[in-house]
PDB file of C-alpha atoms in Angstrom:
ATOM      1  CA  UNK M   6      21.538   4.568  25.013  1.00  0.00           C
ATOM      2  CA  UNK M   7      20.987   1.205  26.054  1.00  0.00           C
ATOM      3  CA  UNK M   8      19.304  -2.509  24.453  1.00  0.00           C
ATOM      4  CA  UNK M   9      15.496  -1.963  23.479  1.00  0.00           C
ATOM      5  CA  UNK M  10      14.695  -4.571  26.185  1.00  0.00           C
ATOM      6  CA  UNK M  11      11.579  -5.783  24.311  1.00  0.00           C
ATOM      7  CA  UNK M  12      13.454  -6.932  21.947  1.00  0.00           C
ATOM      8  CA  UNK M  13      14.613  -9.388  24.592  1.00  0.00           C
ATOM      9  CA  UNK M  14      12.260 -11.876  24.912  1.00  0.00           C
ATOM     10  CA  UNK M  15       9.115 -13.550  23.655  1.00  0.00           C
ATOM     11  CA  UNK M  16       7.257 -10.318  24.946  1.00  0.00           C
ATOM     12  CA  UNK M  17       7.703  -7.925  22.216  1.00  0.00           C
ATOM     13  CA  UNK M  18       6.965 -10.487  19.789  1.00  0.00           C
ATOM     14  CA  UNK M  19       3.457 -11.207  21.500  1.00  0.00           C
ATOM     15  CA  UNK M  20       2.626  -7.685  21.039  1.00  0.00           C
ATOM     16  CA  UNK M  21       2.826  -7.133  17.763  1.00  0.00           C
ATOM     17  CA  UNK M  22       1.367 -10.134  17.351  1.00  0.00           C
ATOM     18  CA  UNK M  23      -1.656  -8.974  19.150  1.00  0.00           C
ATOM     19  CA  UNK M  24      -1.314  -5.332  17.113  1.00  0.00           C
ATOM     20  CA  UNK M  25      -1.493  -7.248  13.833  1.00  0.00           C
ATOM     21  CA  UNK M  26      -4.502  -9.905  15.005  1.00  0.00           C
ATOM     22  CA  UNK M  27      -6.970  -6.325  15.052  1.00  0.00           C
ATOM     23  CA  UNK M  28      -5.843  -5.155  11.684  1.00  0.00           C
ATOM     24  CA  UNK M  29      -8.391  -3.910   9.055  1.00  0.00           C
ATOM     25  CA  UNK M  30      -7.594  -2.594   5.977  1.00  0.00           C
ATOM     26  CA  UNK M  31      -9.706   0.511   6.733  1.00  0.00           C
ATOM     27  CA  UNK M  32      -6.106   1.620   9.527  1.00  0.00           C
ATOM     28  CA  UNK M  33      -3.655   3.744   7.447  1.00  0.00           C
ATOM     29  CA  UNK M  34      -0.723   2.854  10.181  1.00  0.00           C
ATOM     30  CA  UNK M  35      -0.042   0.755  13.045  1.00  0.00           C
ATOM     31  CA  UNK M  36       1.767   2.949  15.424  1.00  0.00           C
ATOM     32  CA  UNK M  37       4.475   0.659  18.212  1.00  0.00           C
ATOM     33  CA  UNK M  38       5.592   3.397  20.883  1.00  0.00           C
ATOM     34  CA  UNK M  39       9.336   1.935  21.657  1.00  0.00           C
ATOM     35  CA  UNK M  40      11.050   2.784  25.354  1.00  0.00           C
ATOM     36  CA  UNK M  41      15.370   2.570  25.707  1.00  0.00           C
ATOM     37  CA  UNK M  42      16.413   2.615  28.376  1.00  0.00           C
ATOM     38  CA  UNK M  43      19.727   4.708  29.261  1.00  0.00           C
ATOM     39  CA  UNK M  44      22.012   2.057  30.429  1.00  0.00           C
ATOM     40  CA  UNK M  45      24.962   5.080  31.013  1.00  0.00           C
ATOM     41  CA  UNK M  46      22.410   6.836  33.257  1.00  0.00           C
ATOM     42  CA  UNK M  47      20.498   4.781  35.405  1.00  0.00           C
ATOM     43  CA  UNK M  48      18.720   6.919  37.286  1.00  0.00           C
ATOM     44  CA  UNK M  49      17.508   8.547  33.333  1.00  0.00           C
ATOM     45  CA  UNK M  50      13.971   7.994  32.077  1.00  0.00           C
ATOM     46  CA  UNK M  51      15.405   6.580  28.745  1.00  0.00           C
ATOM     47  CA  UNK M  52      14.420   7.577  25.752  1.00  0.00           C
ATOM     48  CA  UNK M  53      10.652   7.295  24.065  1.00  0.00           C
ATOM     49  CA  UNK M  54      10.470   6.904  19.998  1.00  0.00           C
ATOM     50  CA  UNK M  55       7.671   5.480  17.351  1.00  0.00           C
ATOM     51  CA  UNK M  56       8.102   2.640  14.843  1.00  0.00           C
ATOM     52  CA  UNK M  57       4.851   3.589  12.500  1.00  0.00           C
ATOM     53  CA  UNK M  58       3.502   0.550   9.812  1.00  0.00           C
ATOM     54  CA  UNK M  59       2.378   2.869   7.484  1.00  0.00           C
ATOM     55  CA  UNK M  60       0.129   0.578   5.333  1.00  0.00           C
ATOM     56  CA  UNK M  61      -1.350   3.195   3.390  1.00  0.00           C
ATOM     57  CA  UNK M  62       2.646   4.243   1.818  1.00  0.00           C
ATOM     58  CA  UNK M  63       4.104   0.588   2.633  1.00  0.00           C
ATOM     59  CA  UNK M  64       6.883   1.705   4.145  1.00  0.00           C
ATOM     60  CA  UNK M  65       8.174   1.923   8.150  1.00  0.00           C
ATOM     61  CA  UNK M  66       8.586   4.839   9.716  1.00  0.00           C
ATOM     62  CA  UNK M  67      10.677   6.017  12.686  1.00  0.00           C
ATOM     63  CA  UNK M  68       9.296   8.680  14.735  1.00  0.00           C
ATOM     64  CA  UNK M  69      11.669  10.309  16.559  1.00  0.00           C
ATOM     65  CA  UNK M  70      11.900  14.061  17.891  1.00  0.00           C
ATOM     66  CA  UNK M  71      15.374  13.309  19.265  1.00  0.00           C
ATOM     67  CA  UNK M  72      17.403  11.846  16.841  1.00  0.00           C
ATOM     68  CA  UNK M  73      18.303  12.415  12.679  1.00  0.00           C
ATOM     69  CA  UNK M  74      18.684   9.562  10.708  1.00  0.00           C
ATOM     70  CA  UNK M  75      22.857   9.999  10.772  1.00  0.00           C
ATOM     71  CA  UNK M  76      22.492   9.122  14.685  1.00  0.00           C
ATOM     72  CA  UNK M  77      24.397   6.029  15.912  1.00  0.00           C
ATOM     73  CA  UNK M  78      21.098   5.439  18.005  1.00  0.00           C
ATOM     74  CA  UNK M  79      19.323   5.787  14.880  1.00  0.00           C
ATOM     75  CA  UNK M  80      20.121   2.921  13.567  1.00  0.00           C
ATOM     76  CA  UNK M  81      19.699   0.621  17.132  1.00  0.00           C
ATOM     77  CA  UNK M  82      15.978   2.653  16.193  1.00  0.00           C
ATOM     78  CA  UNK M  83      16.030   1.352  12.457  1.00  0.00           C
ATOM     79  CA  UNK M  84      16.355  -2.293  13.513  1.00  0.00           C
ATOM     80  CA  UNK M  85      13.351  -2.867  15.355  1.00  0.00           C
ATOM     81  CA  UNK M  86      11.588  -2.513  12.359  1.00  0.00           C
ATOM     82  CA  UNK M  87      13.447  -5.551  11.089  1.00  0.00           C
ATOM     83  CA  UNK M  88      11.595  -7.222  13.996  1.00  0.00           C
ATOM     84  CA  UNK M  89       8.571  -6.345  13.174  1.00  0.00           C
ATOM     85  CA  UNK M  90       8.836  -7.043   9.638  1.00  0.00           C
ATOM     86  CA  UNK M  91      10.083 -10.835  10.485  1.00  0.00           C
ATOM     87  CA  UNK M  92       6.794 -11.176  12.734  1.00  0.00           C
ATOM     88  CA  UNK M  93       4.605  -9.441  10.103  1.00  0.00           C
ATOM     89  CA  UNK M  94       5.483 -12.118   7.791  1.00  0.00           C
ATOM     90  CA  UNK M  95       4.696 -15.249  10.118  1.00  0.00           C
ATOM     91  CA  UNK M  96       3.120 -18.217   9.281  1.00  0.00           C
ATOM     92  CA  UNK M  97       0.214 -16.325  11.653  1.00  0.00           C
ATOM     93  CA  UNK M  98       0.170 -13.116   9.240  1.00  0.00           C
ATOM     94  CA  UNK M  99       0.100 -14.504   6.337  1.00  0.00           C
ATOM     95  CA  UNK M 100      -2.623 -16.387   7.029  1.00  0.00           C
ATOM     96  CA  UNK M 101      -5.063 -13.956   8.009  1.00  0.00           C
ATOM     97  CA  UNK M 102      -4.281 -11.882   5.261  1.00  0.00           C
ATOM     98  CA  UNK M 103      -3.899 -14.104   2.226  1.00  0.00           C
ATOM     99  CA  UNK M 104      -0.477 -13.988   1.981  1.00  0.00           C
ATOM    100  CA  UNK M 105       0.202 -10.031   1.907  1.00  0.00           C
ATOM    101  CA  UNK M 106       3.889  -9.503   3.184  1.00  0.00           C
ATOM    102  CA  UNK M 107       5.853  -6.101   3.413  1.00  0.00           C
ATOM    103  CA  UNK M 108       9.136  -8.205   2.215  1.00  0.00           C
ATOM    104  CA  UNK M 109       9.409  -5.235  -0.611  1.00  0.00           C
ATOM    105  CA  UNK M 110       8.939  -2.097   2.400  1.00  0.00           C
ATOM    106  CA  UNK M 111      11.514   0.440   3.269  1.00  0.00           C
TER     107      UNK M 111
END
């Protein structure tokens, strides 16, 4: 599989962004659908996962019907989260939410 292209740019960064400027306590998850594209097949549709915020267990969680956690593409999967984490705790997160950060999350 190919780059997450999101990742790419200023783009993906502005969504969750907007994803965490709606967030109530009352949501159990925040759920960020994630395309790759297949850069060995180009006419391919790519491949379609889910990074879920599960607030409720504080903890990330990859959704994906395709591929187990041993999976070199797996881990390209595992990452993103990283990126979400990093904008999660921004100077913009923290503060409107009194400083809550998900530095300790899995």
């Amino acid at each position: 599989m190919g780059q997450i292209k999101m990742m790419t740019n200023g783009m993906y960064d502005k969504l969750v962004e907007k994803a965490f400027d709606f967030l109530n306590t009352d949501y159990d998850m925040i759920l960020f659908p994630i395309h790759q594209k297949n850069d060995k097949v180009p006419d391919a549709d790519g491949h379609w996962f889910t990074i879920a915020v599960n607030l409720e267990a504080k903890k990330f969680q990859i959704i994906d019907s395709a591929r187990a956690p041993g999976n070199a593409d797996f881990h390209i999967s595992a990452g993103v989260h990283c990126r979400i984490q990093a904008i999660w705790n921004s100077r913009l997160w923290l503060v409107h939410n009194q400083g809550n950060t998900i530095l300790g999350w899995k």
